[in-house]
PDB file of C-alpha atoms in Angstrom:
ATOM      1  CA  UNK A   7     -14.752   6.275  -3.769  1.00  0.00           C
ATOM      2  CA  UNK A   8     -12.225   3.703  -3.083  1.00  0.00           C
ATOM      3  CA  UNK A   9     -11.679   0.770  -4.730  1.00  0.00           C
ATOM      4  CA  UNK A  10     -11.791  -1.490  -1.777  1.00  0.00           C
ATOM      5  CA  UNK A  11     -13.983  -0.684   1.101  1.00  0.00           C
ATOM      6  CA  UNK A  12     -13.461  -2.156   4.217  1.00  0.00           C
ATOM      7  CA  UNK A  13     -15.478  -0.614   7.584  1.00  0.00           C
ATOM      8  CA  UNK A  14     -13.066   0.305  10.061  1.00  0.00           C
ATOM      9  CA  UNK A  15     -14.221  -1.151  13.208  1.00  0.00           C
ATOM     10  CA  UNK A  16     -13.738  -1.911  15.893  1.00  0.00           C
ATOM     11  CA  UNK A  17     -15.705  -4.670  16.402  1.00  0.00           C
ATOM     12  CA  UNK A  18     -15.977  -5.720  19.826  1.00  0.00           C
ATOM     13  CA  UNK A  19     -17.137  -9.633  20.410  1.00  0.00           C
ATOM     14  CA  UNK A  20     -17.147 -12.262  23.788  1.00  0.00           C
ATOM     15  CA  UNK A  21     -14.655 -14.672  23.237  1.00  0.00           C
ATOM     16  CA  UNK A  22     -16.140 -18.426  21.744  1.00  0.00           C
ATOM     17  CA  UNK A  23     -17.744 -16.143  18.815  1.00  0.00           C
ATOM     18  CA  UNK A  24     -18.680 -16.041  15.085  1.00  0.00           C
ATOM     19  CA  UNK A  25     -16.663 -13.089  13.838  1.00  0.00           C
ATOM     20  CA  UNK A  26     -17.463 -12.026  10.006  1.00  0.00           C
ATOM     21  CA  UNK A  27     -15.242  -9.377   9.069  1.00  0.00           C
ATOM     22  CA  UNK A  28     -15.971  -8.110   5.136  1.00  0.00           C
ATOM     23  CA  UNK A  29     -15.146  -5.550   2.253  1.00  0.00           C
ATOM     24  CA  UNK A  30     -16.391  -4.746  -1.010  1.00  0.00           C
ATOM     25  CA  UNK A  31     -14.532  -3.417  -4.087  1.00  0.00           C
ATOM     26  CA  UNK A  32     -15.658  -2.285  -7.151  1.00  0.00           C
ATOM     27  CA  UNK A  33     -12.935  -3.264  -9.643  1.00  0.00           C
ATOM     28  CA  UNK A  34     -14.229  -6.417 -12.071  1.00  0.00           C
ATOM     29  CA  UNK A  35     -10.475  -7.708 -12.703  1.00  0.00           C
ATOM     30  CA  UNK A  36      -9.642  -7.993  -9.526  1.00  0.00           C
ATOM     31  CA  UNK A  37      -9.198 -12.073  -8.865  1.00  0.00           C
ATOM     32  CA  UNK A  38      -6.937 -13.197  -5.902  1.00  0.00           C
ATOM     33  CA  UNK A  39      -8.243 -11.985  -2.777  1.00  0.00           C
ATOM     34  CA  UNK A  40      -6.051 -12.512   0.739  1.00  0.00           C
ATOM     35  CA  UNK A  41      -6.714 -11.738   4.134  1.00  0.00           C
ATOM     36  CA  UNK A  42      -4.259 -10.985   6.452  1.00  0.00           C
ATOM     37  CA  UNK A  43      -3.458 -10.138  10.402  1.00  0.00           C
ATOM     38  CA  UNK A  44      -1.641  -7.235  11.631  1.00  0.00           C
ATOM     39  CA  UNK A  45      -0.881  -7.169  15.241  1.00  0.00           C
ATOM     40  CA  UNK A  46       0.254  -3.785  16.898  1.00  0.00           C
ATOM     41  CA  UNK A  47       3.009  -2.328  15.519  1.00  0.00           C
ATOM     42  CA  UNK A  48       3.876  -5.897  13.809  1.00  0.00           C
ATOM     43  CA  UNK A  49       3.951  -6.584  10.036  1.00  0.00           C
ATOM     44  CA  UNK A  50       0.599  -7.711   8.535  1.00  0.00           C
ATOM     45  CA  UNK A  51       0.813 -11.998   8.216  1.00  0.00           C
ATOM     46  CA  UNK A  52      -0.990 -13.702   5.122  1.00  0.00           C
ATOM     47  CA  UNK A  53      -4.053 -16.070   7.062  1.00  0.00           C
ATOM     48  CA  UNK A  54      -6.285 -16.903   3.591  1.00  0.00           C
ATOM     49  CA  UNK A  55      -5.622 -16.559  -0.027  1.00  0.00           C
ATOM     50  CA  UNK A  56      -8.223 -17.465  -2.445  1.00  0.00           C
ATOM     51  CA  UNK A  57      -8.970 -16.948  -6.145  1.00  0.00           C
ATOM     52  CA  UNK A  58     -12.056 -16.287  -7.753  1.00  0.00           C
ATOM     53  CA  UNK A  59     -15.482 -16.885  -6.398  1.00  0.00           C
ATOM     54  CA  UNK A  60     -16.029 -19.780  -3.665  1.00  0.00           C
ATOM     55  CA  UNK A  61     -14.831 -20.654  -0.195  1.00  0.00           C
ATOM     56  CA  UNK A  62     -11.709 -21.843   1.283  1.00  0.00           C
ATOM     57  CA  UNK A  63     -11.399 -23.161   4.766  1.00  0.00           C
ATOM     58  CA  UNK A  64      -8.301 -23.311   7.170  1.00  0.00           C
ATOM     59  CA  UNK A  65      -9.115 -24.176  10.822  1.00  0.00           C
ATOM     60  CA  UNK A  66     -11.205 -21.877  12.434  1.00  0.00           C
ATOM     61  CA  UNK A  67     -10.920 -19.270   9.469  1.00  0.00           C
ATOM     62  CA  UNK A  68     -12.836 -19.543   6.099  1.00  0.00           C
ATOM     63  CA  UNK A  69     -12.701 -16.942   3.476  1.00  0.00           C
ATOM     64  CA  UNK A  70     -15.576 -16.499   0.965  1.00  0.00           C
ATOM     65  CA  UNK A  71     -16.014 -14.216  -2.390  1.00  0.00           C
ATOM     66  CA  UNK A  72     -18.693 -13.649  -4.237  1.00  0.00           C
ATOM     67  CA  UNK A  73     -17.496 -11.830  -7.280  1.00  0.00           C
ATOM     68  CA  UNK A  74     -20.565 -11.646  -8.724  1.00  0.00           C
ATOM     69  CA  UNK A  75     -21.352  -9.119  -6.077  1.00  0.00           C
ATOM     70  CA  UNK A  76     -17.898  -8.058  -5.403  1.00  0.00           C
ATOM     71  CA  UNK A  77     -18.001  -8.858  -1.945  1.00  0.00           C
ATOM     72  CA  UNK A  78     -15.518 -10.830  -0.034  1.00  0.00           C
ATOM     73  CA  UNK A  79     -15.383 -12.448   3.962  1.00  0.00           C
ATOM     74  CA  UNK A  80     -13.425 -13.836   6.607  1.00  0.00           C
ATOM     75  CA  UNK A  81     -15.060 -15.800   9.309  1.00  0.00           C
ATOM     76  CA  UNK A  82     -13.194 -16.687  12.312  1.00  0.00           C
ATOM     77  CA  UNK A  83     -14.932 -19.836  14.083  1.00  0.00           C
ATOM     78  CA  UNK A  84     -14.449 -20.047  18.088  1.00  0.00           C
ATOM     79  CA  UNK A  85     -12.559 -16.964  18.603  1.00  0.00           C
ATOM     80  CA  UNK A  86      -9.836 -16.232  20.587  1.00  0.00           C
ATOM     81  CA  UNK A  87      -8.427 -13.084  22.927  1.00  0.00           C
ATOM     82  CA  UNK A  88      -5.232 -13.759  20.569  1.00  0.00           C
ATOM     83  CA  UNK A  89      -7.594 -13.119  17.253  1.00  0.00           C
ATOM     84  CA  UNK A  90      -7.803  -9.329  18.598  1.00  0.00           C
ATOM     85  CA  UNK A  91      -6.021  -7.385  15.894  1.00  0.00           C
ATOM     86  CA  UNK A  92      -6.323  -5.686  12.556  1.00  0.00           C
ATOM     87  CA  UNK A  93      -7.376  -7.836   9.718  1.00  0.00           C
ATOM     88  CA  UNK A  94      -6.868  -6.203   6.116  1.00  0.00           C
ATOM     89  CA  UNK A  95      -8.539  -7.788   2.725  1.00  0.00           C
ATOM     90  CA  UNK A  96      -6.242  -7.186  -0.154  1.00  0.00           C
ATOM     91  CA  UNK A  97      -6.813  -7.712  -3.930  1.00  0.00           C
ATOM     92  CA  UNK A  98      -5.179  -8.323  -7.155  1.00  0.00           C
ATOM     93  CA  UNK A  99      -5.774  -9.257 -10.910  1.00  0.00           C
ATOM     94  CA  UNK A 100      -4.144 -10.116 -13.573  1.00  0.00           C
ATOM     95  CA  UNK A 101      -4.281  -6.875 -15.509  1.00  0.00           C
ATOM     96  CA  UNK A 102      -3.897  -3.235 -14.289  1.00  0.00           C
ATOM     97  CA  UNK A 103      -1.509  -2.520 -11.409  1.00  0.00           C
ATOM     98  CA  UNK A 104       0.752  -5.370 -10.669  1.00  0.00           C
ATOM     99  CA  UNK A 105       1.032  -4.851  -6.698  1.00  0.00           C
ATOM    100  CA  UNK A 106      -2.332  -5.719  -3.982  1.00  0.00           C
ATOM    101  CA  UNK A 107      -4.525  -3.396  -3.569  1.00  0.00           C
ATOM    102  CA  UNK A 108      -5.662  -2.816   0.580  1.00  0.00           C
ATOM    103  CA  UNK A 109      -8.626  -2.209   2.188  1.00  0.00           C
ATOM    104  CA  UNK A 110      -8.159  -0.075   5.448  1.00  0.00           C
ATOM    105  CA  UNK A 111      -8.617  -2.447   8.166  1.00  0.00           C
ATOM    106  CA  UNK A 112     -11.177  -3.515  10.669  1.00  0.00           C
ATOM    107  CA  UNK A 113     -10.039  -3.667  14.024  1.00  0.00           C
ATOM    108  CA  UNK A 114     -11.194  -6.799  16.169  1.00  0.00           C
ATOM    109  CA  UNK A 115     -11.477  -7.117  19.761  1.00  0.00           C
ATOM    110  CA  UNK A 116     -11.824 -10.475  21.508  1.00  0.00           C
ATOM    111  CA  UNK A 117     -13.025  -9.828  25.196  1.00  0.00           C
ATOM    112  CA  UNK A 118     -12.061 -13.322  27.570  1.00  0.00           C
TER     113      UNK A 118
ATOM    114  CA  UNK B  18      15.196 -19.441   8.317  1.00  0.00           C
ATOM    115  CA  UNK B  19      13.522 -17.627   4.857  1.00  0.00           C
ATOM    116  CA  UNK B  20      12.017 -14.216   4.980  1.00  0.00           C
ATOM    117  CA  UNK B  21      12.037 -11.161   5.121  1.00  0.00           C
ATOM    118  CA  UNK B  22      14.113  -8.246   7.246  1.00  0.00           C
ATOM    119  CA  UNK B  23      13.927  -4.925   7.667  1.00  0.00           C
ATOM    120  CA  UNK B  24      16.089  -2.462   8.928  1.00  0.00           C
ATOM    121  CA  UNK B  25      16.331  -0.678  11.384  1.00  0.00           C
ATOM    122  CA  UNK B  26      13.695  -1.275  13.608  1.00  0.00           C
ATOM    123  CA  UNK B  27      13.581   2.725  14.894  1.00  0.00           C
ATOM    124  CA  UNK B  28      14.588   5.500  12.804  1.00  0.00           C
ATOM    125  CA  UNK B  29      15.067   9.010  13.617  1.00  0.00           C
ATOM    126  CA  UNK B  30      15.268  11.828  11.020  1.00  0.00           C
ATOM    127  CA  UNK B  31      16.503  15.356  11.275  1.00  0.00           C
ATOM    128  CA  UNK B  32      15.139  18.058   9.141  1.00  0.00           C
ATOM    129  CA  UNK B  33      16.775  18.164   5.639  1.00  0.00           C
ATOM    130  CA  UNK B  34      17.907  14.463   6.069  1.00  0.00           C
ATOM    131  CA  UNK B  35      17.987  11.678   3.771  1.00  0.00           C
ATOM    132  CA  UNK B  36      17.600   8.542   5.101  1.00  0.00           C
ATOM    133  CA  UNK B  37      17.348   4.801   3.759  1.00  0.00           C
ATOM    134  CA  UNK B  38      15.736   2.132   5.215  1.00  0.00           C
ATOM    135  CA  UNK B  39      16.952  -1.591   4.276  1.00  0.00           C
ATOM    136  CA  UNK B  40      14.543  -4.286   3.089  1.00  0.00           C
ATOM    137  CA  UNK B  41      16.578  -7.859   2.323  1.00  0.00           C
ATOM    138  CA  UNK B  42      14.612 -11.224   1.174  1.00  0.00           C
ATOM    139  CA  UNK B  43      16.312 -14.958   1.310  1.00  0.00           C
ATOM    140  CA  UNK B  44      12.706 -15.938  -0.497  1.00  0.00           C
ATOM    141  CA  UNK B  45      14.200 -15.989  -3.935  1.00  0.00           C
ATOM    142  CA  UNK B  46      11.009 -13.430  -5.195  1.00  0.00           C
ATOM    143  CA  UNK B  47      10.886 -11.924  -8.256  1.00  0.00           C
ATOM    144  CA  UNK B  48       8.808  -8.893  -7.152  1.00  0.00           C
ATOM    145  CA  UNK B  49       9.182  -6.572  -4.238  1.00  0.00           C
ATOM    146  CA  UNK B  50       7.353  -3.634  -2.230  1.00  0.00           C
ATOM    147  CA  UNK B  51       7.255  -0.972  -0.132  1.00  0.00           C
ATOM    148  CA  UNK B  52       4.260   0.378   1.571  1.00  0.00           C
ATOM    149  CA  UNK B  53       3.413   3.356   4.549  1.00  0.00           C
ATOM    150  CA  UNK B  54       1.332   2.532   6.966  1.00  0.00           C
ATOM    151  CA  UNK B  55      -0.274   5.657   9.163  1.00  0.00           C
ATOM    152  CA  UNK B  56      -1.785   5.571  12.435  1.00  0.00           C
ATOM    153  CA  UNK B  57      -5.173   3.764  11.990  1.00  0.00           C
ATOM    154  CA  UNK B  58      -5.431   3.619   8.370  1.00  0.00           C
ATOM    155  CA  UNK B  59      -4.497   0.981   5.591  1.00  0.00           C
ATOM    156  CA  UNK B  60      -1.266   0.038   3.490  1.00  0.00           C
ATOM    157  CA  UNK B  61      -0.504   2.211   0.561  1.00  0.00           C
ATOM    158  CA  UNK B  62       2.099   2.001  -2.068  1.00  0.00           C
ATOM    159  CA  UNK B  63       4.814   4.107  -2.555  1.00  0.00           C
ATOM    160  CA  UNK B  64       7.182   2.072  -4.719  1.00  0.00           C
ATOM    161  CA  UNK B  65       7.500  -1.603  -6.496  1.00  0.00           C
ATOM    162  CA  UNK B  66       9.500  -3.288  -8.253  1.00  0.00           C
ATOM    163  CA  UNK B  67       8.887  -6.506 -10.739  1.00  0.00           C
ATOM    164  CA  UNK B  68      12.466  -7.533 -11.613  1.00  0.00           C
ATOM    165  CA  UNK B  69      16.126  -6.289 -10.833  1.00  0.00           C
ATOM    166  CA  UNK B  70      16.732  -3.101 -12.344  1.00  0.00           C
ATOM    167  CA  UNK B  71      13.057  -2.451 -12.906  1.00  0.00           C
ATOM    168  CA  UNK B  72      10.566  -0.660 -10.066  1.00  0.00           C
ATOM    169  CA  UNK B  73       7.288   1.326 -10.743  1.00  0.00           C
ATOM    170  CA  UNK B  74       5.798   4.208  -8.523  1.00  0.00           C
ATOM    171  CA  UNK B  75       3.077   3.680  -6.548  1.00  0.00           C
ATOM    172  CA  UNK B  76      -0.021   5.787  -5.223  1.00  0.00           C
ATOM    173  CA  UNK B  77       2.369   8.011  -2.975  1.00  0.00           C
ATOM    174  CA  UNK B  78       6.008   8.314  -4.808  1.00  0.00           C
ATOM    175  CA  UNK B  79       6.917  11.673  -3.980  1.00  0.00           C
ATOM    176  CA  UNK B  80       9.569  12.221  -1.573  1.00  0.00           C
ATOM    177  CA  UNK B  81      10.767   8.836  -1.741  1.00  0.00           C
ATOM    178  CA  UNK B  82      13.183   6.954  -4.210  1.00  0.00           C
ATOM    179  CA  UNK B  83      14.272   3.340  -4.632  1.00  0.00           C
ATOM    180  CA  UNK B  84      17.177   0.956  -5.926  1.00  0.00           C
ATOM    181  CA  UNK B  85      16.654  -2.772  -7.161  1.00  0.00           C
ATOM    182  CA  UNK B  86      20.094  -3.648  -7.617  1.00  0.00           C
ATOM    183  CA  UNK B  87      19.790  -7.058  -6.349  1.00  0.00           C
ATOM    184  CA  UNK B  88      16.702  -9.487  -6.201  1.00  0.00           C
ATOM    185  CA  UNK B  89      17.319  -9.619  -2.884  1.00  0.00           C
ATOM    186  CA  UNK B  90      17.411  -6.100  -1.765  1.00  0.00           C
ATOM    187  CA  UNK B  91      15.530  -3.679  -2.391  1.00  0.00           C
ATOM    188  CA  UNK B  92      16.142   0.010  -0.016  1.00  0.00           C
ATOM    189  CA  UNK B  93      14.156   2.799   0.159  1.00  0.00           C
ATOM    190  CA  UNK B  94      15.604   6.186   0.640  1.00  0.00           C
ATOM    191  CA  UNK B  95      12.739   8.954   2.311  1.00  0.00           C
ATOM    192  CA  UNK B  96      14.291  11.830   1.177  1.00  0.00           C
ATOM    193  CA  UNK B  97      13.966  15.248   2.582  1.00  0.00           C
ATOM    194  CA  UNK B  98      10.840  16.322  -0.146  1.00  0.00           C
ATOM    195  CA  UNK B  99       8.994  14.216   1.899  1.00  0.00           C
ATOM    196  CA  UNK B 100       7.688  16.781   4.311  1.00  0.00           C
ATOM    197  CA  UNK B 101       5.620  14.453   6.413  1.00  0.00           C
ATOM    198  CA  UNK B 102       7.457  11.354   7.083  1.00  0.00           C
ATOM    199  CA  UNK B 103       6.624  10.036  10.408  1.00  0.00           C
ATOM    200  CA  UNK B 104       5.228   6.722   9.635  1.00  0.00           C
ATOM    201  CA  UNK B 105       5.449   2.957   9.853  1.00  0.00           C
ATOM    202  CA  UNK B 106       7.265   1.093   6.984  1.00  0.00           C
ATOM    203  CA  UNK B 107       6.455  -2.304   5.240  1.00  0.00           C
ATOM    204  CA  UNK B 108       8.622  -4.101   3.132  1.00  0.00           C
ATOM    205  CA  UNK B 109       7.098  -7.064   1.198  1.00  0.00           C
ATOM    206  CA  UNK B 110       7.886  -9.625  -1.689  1.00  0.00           C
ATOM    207  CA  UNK B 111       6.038 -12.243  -3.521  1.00  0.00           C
ATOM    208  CA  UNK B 112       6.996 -14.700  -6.295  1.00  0.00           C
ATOM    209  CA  UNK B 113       6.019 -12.647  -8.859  1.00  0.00           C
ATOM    210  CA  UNK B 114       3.777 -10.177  -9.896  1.00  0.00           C
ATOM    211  CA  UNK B 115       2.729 -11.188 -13.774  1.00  0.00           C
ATOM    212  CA  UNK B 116      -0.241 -12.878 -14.526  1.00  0.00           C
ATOM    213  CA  UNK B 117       0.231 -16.320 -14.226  1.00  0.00           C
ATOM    214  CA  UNK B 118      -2.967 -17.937 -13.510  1.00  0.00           C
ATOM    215  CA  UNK B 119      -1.148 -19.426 -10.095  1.00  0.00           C
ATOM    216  CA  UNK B 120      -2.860 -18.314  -6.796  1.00  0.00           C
ATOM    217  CA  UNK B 121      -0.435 -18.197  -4.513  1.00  0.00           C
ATOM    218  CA  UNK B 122       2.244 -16.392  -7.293  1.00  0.00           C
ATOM    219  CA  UNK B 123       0.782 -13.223  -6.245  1.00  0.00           C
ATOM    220  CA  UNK B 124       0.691 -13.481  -2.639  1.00  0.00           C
ATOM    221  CA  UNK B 125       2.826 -10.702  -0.379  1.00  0.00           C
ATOM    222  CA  UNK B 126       4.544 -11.516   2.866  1.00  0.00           C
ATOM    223  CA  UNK B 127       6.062  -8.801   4.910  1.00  0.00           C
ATOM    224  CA  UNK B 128       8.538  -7.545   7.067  1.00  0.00           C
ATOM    225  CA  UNK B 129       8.474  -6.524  10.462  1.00  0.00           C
ATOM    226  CA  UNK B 130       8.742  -3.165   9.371  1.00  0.00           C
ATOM    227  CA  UNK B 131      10.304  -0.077  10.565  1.00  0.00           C
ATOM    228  CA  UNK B 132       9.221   2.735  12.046  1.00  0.00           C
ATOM    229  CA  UNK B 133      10.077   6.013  11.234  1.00  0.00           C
ATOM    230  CA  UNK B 134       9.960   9.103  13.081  1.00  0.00           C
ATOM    231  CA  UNK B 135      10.935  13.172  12.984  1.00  0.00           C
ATOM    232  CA  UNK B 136      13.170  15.009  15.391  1.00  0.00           C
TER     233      UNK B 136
END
């Protein structure tokens, strides 16, 4: 099993939607959680960090984590044709392995 | 302008070749990455490094080999063991990656990466 899970997409939604893209992990240490955006064939781009449980909001995106059930979101308000890419979760804690660990990637479509 | 660069954008590799691909950062970061990316699928680590003169292997470190001579460089040689190196290349960097108790310490940003393929 992987330590971040992360379904794969894609998802396929009319522009002016609610997107909610998620993942769950299984490792307890894990506490900084980021989201970012990875166009085709482009580097991925930070949108959201957060740390521990709660929300954070930043313009149409707000990222949520629920530690308690180790389950993390992104939700992209009024979506765009230029949100269509690959958005990746990635995690970190304070002890264990000192570099992020990725989820796979879902794959979002915005149709105009 | 701060960041990160990677280069070259395109590589080509012959059989039996060693080849290096550059990864510079003007960010002043303490730690450093590299990650492959395949077709479809996530990021996964094949080398980092915390300090100069100090890197760690990753999930996938065979074939490949790394130098942290500088803080702001930090290359990554695929080297001919690597029997299936076709692949897209990340470079990234963040403050630092020691428990701090800082958020954003930990966060990675990332190069336009290069992509790597076999003749």
């Amino acid at each position: 099993q992987k330590e971040v899970e992360q379904d794969p997409g894609p998802l396929s939604v009319p522009e002016g939607a609610i997107v909610s893209l998620n993942c769950t992990y299984s490792n307890s240490a894990f506490q900084y959680f980021m989201w970012y955006r990875q166009y085709s064939r482009k580097g991925p781009e930070l949108l959201m960090y957060t740390y521990s449980s709660g929300n954070k909001e930043d313009g149409r995106f707000t990222a949520q984590v629920d530690k308690s059930s180790k389950y993390i979101s992104l939700f992209i308000r009024d979506s765009q044709p230029s949100d269509s890419a690959t958005y990746l979760c990635a995690m970190i804690g304070d002890t264990g392995r000192r570099a992020l660990t990725f989820g796979s990637g879902t794959r979002l479509q915005v149709q105009p | 302008d701060g960041g990160i660069t990677q280069s070259p954008k395109y590589l080509f590799r012959k059989e039996g070749q060693n080849v290096t691909l550059s990864c510079e950062q003007n960010l002043n970061h303490d730690a450093m990455y590299w990650y492959r990316q395949d077709p479809g699928q996530g990021l996964r680590l094949i080398y980092y490094s915390q300090i100069v003169n100090d890197f760690q292997k990753g999930d996938i470190a065979e074939g490949y080999s790394v130098s942290r001579e500088k803080k702001e460089s930090f290359p990554l040689t695929v080297t001919s063991a690597q029997k299936n190196p076709t692949a897209f290349y990340l470079c990234a960097s963040s403050i630092s990656s020691r428990p701090s108790g800082v958020p954003g310490v930990k966060t990675q940003y990332f190069g336009p990466g290069t992509r790597l393929l076999v003749l």
